[in-house]
PDB file of C-alpha atoms and ligand atoms in Angstrom:
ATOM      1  CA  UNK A   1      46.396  89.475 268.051  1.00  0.00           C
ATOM      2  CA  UNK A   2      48.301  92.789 267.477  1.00  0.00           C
ATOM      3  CA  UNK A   3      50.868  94.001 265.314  1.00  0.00           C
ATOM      4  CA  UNK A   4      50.743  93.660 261.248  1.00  0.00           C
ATOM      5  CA  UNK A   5      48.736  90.597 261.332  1.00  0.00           C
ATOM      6  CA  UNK A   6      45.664  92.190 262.505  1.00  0.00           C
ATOM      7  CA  UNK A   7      46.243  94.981 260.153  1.00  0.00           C
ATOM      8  CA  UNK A   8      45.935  92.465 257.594  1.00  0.00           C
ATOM      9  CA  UNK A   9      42.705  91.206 258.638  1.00  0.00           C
ATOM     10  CA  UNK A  10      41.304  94.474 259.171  1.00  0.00           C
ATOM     11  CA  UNK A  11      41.914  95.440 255.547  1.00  0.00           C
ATOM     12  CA  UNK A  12      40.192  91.934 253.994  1.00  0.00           C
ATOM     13  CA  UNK A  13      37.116  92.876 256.712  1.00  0.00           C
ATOM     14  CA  UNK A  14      36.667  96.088 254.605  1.00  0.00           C
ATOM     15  CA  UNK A  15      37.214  95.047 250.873  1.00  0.00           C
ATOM     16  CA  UNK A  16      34.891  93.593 248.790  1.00  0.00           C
ATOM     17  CA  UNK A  17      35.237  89.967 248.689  1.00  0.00           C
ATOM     18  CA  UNK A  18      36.719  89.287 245.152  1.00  0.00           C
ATOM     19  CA  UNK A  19      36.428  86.497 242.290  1.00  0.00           C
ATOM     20  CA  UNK A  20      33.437  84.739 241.809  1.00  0.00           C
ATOM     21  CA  UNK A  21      30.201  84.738 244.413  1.00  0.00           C
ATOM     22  CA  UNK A  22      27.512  81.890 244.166  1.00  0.00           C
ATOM     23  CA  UNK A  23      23.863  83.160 244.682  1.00  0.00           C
ATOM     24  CA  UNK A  24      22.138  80.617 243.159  1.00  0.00           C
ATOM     25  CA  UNK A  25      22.868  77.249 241.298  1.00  0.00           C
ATOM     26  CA  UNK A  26      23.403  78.956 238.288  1.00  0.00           C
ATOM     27  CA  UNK A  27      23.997  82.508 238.893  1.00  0.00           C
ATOM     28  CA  UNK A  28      27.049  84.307 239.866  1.00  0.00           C
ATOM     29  CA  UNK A  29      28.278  87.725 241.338  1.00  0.00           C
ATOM     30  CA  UNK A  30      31.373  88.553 239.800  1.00  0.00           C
ATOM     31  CA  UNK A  31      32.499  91.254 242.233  1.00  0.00           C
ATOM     32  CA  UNK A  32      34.330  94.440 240.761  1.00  0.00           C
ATOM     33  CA  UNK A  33      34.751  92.454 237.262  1.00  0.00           C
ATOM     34  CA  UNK A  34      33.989  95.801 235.284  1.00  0.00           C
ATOM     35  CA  UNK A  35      36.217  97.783 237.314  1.00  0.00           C
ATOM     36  CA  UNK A  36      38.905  97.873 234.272  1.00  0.00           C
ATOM     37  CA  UNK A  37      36.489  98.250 231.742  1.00  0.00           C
ATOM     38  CA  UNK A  38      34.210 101.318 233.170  1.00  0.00           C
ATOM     39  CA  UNK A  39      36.512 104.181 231.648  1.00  0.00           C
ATOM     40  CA  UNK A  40      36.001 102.811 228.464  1.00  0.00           C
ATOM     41  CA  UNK A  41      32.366 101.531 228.580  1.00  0.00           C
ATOM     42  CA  UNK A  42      31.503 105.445 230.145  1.00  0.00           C
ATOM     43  CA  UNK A  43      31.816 107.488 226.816  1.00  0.00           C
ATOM     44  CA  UNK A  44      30.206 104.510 225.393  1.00  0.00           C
ATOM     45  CA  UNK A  45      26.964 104.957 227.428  1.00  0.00           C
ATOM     46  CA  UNK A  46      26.976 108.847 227.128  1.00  0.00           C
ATOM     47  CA  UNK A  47      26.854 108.364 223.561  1.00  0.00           C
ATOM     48  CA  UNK A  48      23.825 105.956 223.822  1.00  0.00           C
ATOM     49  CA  UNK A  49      22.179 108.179 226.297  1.00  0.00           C
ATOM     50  CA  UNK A  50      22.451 111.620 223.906  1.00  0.00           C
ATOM     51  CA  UNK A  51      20.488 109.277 221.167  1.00  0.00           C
ATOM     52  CA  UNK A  52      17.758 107.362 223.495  1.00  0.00           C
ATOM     53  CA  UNK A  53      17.884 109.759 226.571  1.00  0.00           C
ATOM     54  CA  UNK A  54      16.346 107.946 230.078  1.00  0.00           C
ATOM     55  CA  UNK A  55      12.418 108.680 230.343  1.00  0.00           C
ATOM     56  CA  UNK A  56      10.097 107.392 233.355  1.00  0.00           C
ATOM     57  CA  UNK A  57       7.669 104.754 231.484  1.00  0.00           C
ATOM     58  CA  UNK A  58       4.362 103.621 232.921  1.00  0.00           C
ATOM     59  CA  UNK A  59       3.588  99.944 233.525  1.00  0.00           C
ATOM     60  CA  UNK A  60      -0.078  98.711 232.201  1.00  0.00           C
ATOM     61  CA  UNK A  61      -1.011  99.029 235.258  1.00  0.00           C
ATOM     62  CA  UNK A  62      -0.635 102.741 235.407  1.00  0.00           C
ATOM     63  CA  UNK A  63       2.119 103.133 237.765  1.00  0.00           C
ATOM     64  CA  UNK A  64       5.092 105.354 236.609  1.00  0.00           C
ATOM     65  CA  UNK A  65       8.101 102.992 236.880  1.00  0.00           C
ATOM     66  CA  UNK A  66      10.697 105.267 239.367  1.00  0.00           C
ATOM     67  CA  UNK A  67      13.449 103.561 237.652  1.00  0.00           C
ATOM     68  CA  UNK A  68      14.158 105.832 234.485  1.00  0.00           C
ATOM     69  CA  UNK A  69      15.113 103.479 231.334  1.00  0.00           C
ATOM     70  CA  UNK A  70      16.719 103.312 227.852  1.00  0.00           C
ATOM     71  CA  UNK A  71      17.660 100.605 225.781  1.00  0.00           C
ATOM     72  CA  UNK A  72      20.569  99.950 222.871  1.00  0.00           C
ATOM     73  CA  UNK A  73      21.422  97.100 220.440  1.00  0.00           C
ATOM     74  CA  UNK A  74      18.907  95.414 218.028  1.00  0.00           C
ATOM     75  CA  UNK A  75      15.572  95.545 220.605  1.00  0.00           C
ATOM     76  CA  UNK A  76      15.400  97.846 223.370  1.00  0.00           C
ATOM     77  CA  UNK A  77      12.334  97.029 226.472  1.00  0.00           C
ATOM     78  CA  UNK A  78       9.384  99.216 226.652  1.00  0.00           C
ATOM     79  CA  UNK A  79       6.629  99.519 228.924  1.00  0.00           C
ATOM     80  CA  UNK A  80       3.302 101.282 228.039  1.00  0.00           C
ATOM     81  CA  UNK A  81      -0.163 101.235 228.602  1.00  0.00           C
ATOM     82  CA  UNK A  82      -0.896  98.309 226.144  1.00  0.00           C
ATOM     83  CA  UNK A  83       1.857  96.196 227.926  1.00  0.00           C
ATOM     84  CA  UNK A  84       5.685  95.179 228.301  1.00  0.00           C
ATOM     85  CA  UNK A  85       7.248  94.211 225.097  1.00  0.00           C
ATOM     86  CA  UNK A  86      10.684  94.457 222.659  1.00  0.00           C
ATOM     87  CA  UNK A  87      10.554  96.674 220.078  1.00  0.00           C
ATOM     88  CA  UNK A  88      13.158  97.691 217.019  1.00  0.00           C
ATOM     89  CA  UNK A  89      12.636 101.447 217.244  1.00  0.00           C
ATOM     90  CA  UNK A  90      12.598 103.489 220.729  1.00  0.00           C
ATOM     91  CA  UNK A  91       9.410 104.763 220.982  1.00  0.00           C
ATOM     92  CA  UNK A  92      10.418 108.216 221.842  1.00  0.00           C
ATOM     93  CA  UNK A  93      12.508 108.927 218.387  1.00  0.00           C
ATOM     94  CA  UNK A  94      10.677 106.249 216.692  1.00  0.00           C
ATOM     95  CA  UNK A  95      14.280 105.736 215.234  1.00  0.00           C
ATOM     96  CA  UNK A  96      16.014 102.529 216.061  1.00  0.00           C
ATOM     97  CA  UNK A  97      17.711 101.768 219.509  1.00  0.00           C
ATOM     98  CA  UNK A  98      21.417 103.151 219.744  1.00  0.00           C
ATOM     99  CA  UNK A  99      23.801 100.654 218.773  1.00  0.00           C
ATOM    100  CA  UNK A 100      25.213  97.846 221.535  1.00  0.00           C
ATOM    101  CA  UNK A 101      29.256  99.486 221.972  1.00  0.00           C
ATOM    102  CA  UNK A 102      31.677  96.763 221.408  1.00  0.00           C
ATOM    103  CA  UNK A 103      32.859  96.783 224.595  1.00  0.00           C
ATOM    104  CA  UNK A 104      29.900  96.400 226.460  1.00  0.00           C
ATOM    105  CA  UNK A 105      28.974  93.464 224.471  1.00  0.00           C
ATOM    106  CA  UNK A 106      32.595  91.988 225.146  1.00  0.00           C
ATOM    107  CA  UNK A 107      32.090  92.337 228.838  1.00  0.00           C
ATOM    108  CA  UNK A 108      29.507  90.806 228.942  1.00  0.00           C
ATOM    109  CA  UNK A 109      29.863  87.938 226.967  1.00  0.00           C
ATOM    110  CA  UNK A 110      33.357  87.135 229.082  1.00  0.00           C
ATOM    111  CA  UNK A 111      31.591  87.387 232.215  1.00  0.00           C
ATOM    112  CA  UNK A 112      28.857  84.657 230.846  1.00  0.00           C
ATOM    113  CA  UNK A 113      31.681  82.735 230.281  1.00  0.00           C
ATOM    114  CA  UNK A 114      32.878  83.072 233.938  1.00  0.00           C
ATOM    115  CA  UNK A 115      29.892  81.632 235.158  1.00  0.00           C
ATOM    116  CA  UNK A 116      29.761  78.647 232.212  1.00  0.00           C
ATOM    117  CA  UNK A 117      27.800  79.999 229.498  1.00  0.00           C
ATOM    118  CA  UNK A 118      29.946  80.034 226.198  1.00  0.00           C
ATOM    119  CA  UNK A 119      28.035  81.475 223.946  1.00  0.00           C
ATOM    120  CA  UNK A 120      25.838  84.132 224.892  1.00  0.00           C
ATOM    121  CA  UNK A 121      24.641  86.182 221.914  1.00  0.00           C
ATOM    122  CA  UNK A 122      23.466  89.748 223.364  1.00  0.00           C
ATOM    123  CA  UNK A 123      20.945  91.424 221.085  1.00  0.00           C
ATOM    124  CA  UNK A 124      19.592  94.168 223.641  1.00  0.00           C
ATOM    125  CA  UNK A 125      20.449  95.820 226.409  1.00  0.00           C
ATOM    126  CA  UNK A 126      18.006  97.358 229.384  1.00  0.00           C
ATOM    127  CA  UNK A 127      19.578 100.081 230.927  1.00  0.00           C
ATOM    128  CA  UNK A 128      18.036 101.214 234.370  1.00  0.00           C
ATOM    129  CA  UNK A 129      18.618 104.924 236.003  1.00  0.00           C
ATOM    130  CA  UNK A 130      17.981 104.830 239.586  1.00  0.00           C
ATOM    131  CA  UNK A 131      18.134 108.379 241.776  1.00  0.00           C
ATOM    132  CA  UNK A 132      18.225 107.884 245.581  1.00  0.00           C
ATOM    133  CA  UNK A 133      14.209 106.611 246.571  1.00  0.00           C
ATOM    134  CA  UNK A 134      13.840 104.887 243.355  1.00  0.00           C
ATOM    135  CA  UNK A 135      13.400 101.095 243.436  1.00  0.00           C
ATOM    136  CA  UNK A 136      12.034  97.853 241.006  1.00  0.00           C
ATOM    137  CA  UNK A 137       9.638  95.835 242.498  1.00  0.00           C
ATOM    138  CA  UNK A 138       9.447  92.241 242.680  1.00  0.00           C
ATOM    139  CA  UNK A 139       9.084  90.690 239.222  1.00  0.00           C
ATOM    140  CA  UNK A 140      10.278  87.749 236.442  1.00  0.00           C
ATOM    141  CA  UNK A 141      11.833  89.192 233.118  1.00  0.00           C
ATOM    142  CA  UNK A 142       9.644  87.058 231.049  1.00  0.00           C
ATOM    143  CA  UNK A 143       9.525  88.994 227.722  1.00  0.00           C
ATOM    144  CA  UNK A 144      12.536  87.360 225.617  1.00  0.00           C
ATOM    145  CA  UNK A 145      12.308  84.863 223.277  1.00  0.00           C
ATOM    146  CA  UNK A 146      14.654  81.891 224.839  1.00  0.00           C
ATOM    147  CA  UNK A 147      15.099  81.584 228.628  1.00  0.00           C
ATOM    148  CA  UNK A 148      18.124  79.216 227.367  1.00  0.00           C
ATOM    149  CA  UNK A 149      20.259  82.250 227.132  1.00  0.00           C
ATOM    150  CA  UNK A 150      21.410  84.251 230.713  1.00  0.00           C
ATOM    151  CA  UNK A 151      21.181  87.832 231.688  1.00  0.00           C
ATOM    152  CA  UNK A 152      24.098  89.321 232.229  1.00  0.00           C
ATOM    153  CA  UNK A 153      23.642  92.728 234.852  1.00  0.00           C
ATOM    154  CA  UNK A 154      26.469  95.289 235.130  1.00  0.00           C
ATOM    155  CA  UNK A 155      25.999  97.679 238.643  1.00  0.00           C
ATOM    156  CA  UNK A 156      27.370 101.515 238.429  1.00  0.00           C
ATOM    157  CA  UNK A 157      27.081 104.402 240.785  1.00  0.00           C
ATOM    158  CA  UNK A 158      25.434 104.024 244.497  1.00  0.00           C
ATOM    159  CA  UNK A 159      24.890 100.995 246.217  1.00  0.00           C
ATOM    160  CA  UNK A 160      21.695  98.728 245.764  1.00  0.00           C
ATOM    161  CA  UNK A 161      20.283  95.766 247.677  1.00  0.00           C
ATOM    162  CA  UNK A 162      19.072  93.248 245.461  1.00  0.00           C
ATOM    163  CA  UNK A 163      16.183  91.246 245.693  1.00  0.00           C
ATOM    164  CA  UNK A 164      16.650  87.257 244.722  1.00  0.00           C
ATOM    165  CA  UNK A 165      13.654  85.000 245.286  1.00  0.00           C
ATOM    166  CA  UNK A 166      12.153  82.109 243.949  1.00  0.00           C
ATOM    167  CA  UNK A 167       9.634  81.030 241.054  1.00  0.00           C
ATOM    168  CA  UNK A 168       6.484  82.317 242.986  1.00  0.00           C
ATOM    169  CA  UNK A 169       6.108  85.572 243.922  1.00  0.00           C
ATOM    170  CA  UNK A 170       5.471  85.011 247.552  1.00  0.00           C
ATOM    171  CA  UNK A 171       8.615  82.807 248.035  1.00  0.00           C
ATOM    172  CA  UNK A 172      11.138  84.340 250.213  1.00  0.00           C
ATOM    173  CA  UNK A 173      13.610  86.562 249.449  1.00  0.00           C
ATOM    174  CA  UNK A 174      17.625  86.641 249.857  1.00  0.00           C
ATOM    175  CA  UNK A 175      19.342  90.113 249.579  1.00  0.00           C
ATOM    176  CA  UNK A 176      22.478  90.845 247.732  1.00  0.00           C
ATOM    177  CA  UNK A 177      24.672  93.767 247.852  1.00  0.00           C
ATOM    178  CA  UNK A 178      25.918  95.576 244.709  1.00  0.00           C
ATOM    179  CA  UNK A 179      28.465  97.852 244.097  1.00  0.00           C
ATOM    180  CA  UNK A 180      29.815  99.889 241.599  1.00  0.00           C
ATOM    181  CA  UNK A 181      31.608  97.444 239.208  1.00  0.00           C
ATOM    182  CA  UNK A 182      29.788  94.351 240.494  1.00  0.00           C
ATOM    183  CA  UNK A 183      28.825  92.068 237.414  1.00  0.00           C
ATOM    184  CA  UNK A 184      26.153  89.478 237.967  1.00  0.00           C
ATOM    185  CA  UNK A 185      25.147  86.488 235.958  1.00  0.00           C
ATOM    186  CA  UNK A 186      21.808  84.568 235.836  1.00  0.00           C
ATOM    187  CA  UNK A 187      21.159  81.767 233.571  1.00  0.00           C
ATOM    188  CA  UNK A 188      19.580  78.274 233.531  1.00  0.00           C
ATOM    189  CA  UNK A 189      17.126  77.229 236.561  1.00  0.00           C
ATOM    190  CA  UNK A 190      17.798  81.060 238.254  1.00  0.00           C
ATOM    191  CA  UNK A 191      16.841  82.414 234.919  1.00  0.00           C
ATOM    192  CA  UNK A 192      12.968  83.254 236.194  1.00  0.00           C
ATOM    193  CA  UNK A 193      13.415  83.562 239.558  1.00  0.00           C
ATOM    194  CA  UNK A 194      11.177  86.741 240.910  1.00  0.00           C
ATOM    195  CA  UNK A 195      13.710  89.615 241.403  1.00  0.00           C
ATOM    196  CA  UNK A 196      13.767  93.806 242.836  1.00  0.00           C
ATOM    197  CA  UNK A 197      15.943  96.258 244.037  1.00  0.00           C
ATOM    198  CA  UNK A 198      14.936  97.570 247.430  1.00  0.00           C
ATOM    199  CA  UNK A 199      14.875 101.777 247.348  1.00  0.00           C
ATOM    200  CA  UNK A 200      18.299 102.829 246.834  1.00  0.00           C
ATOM    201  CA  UNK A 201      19.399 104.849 249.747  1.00  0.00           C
ATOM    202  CA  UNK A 202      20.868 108.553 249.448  1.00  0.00           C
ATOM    203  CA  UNK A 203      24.820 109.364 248.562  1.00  0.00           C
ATOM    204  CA  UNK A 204      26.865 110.385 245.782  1.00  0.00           C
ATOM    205  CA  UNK A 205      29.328 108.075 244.173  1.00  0.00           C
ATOM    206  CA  UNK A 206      32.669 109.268 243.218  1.00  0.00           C
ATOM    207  CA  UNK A 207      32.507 108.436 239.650  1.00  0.00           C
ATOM    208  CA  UNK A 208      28.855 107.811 238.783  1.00  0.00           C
ATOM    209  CA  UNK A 209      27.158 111.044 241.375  1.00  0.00           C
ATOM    210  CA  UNK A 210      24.533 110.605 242.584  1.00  0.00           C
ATOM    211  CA  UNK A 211      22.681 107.886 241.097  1.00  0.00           C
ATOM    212  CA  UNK A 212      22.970 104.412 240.123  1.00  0.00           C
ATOM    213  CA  UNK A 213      22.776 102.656 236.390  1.00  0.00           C
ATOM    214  CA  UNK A 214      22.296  99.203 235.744  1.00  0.00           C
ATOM    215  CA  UNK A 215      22.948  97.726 232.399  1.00  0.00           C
ATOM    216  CA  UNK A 216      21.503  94.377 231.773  1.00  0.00           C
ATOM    217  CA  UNK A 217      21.755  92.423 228.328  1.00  0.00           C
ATOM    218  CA  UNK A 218      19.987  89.672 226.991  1.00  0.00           C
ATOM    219  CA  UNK A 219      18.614  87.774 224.576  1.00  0.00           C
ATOM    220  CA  UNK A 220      15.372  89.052 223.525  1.00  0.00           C
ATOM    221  CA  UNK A 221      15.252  88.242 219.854  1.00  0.00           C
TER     222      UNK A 221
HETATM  223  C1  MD3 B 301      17.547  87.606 237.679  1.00  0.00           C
HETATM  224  N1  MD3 B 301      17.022  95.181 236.894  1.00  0.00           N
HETATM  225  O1  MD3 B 301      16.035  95.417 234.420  1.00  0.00           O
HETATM  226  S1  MD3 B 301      19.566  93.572 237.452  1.00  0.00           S
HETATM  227  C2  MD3 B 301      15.586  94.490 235.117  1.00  0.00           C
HETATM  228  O2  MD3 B 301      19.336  96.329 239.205  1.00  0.00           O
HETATM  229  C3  MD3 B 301      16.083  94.337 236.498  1.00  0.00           C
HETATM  230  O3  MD3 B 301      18.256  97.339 237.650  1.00  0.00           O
HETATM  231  C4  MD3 B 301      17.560  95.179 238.217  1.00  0.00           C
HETATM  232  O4  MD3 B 301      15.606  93.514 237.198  1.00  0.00           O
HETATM  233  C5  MD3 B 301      18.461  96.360 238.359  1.00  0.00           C
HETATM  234  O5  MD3 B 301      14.774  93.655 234.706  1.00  0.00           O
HETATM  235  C6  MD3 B 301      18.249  93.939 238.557  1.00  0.00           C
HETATM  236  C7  MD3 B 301      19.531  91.951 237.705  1.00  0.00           C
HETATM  237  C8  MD3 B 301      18.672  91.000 236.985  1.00  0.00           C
HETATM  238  C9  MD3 B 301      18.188  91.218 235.733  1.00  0.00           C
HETATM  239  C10 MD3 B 301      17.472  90.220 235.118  1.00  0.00           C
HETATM  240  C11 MD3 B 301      17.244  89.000 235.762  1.00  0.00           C
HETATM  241  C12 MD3 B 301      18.463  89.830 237.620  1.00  0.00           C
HETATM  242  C13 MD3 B 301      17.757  88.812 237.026  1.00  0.00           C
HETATM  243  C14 MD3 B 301      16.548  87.938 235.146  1.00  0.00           C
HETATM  244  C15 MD3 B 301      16.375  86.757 235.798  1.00  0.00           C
HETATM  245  C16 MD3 B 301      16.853  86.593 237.074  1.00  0.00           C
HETATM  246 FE1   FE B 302      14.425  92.124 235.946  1.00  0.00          FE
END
C-alpha cells in the first residue's frame, strides 16, 4: 500500500505505544507519562543527589550490588552486611534522607491513580543508578510495612529490559521494555511478584548520558 498511508503506519511501527499498558492484573506501564514532568523533577534529583550522593552497597550476602543507590523522603533502603532494611538517617551522613520534592511525589501519586489506586501515601523513595553492565537480579521487595500500598517506578536515561515473574523464584519470566519517561505501577496481587533488570546494554541517552536512574516510591513506613 503506497503513498501517505503507509507513511502513517511506518511512523506508529516506530513510536512507543502510548496510554496505558497491562503487564499484569494489577500493574500498569504508563508509557512516556513523565515525559512533561522530567525538566522539573531533574534539578529536583540533583539536589537530592549533592545531599545523599549514589554509593555501591553490599547485600548480606557479600556481593556489591552493581546498581549504585540513594534514597529521599522519610525512610530511605539500605543494604549492609547485617541485612536489607529502612532506616530514618542515610547511613553515609548519618543525617536524615533528603527530602521527597513535591513533584516527584505528585507524579507519582497521579500515576497510582491511573492504574486505580487513590490514595497512595509515598513515604520513601529508592533511587537506582545503573551504568551500562550493571543489572538487579531476580528478587521480591519485601521490606515495607503494608503490601496494600503499590510501587510506583519512574525509568530515566538508557533503555532496560525488565524482568516480571511470578511469586516463586523459579517461575518464568516475561520481559518488558523501558524507556526514558516510562512510568510503571505495581500494586495488589503483582505487588510480590519476583522482579530484575537484565544488564543494561551500552549507549548514551540524550538527556540522562550515559546511564540509567530509576526512581521507585513506596510505602515503607
Ligand atoms: C514489581 N528496581 O528498586 S523498578 C527495586 O528498574 C527495583 O531499578 C528496578 O526492583 C529498577 O527494588 C525495577 C520496578 C519495580 C519496583 C518494585 C516492585 C517493580 C516491582 C515491587 C513489586 C513488583
Ligand atoms: Fe525491586
Amino acid at each position: 500500500m503506497p503513498g501517505p498511508t503507509a507513511d502513517l503506519f511506518a511512523e506508529d511501527a516506530l513510536r512507543q505505544p502510548a496510554g496505558r499498558e497491562q503487564i499484569g492484573e494489577q500493574s500498569y506501564v504508563l508509557r512516556g507519562y513523565a515525559l512533561p514532568w522530567v525538566e522539573r523533577l531533574l534539578p529536583e534529583l540533583r539536589r537530592v543527589l549533592a545531599q545523599s550522593p549514589f554509593r555501591q552497597m553490599v547485600t548480606p550476602g557479600g556481593f556489591t550490588m552493581s546498581a549504585a543507590l540513594s534514597s529521599c523522603g522519610d525512610l530511605g533502603w539500605t543494604t549492609d552486611s547485617s541485612g536489607y532494611r529502612y532506616t530514618p538517617l542515610d547511613p553515609r551522613s548519618q543525617q536524615p534522607w533528603p527530602r521527597m520534592p513535591g513533584v516527584l511525589r505528585e507524579l507519582a501519586v497521579l500515576a497510582a491513580a491511573e492504574a486505580g489506586f487513590l490514595d497512595f501515601t509515598p513515604d520513601a523513595c529508592l533511587i537506582n543508578r545503573y551504568v551500562p553492565g550493571a543489572k538487579m537480579s531476580l528478587h521480591q521487595d519485601k521490606n515495607e510495612r503494608r503490601y496494600s500500598e503499590p510501587v510506583v517506578s519512574l525509568s530515566l536515561g538508557l533503555p532496560a529490559v525488565f524482568l516480571f515473574g511470578g511469586h516463586a523464584r523459579s517461575d518464568k519470566t516475561r520481559k518488558v521494555s523501558l524507556f526514558h519517561g516510562d512510568v510503571v505501577v505495581w500494586g495488589g496481587v503483582d505487588r510480590l511478584r519476583f522482579h530484575g533488570v537484565m544488564p543494561i546494554k551500552d549507549g548514551v541517552h540524550p538527556v540522562m548520558g550515559p546511564q540509567r536512574i530509576n526512581l521507585t516510591l513506596r510505602t515503607a513506613g
